[in-house]
Amino acid sequence: MRLRAAVASDRGLIRPSNEDSFFLRRGLYAVCDGMGGARAGEVASQMACLGLLALDPVSAGPEELRTAVVNTNKAIISRSFAEEHLLGMGTTLTAVLVREGSLILAHVGDSRAYLFHDGNLIQLSDDHSWVGEMVRRGELTPAQAAVHPHRSVITRALGTDGGLEPDLNELDIGEGDRILICSDGLSGFVSDVEIAELLARDEAPSAVVESLVRAALAGGGEDNVTVVVIDVVPGSDKEEAGDQVDDQVGDRILIGPSDRGDA
């Protein structure tokens, strides 16, 4: 099993800066969406991504991933109290650890992880948001939630609760699967139907992430948007680096955003 991944990030058409951050290292991928005034959200999301550097994707498992998230949450809280201009900062975090035949998901907030499998789009993460909880209780439909005035109110984020625990899930994956991680700048402005149509294209991840960002901008571009796409393809990551032509990561670690960059 070999992984090919790409990322694209854009501040959108309205926001003055990009408070999203991303992390790509072969086998470990994440998107974080920061919140807080005076660029504090940018600091929080970057801290969340940097906290993943403590993990070795080859040997880490669910408990190691959980510990990294818990420790990063505490670090964000400590810094927010130490620096007055950062008080109240927070961030979502959606991270996937991909190993031979399995995916481990750690999730806090309303950024999302999807699996595109056999032509079907499956949302792997639950939105930790006011409307997400209403949908799960049957009090709102997904269509109503998508246009609700409080759809951006999240109920769980790193930096807001010292006892926070991430959602952890593990599932089987295989060759031909495509994984998407995104901030709500995509999922809030592009329907799951359109996302599925774009993921179904027989294109490299680098082309797909650009198409997804363009769709988000066409849908209004009212928020920062960051997307990571990971393909599970035949072969081995031990093959020659020159054969990784559709993979932006290779043996590097990518941490952003690059503000209209695709790393």
CSV table of N, CA and C in Angstrom, one decimal, residues 41 44 54 70 80 117 163 166 216 236-237:
chain,number,residue,atom,x,y,z
A,41,GLY,N,-6.1,32.9,16.3
A,41,GLY,CA,-6.5,31.6,15.7
A,41,GLY,C,-5.4,30.9,14.9
A,44,ALA,N,-3.0,29.3,17.3
A,44,ALA,CA,-3.6,28.1,17.8
A,44,ALA,C,-3.5,26.9,16.8
A,54,ALA,N,5.6,15.3,17.4
A,54,ALA,CA,6.0,14.4,18.4
A,54,ALA,C,5.7,12.9,18.0
A,70,VAL,N,-4.0,15.6,23.4
A,70,VAL,CA,-4.3,16.1,24.7
A,70,VAL,C,-3.2,17.1,25.2
A,80,SER,N,-2.2,30.6,25.9
A,80,SER,CA,-3.2,31.6,25.9
A,80,SER,C,-3.3,32.4,27.2
A,117,HIS,N,-15.1,5.7,-0.9
A,117,HIS,CA,-14.9,4.2,-1.1
A,117,HIS,C,-15.9,3.7,-2.0
A,163,GLY,N,-9.7,19.5,30.2
A,163,GLY,CA,-10.0,18.1,30.2
A,163,GLY,C,-10.4,17.5,28.9
A,166,PRO,N,-10.2,14.0,22.5
A,166,PRO,CA,-10.6,13.9,21.1
A,166,PRO,C,-11.5,12.6,20.8
A,216,ALA,N,-15.1,25.7,-3.4
A,216,ALA,CA,-15.4,26.5,-2.2
A,216,ALA,C,-15.5,28.0,-2.5
A,236,SER,N,4.4,0.2,-2.7
A,236,SER,CA,5.0,0.4,-1.4
A,236,SER,C,5.7,1.8,-1.3
A,237,ASP,N,5.6,2.4,-0.1
A,237,ASP,CA,6.3,3.7,0.1
A,237,ASP,C,7.8,3.5,0.1
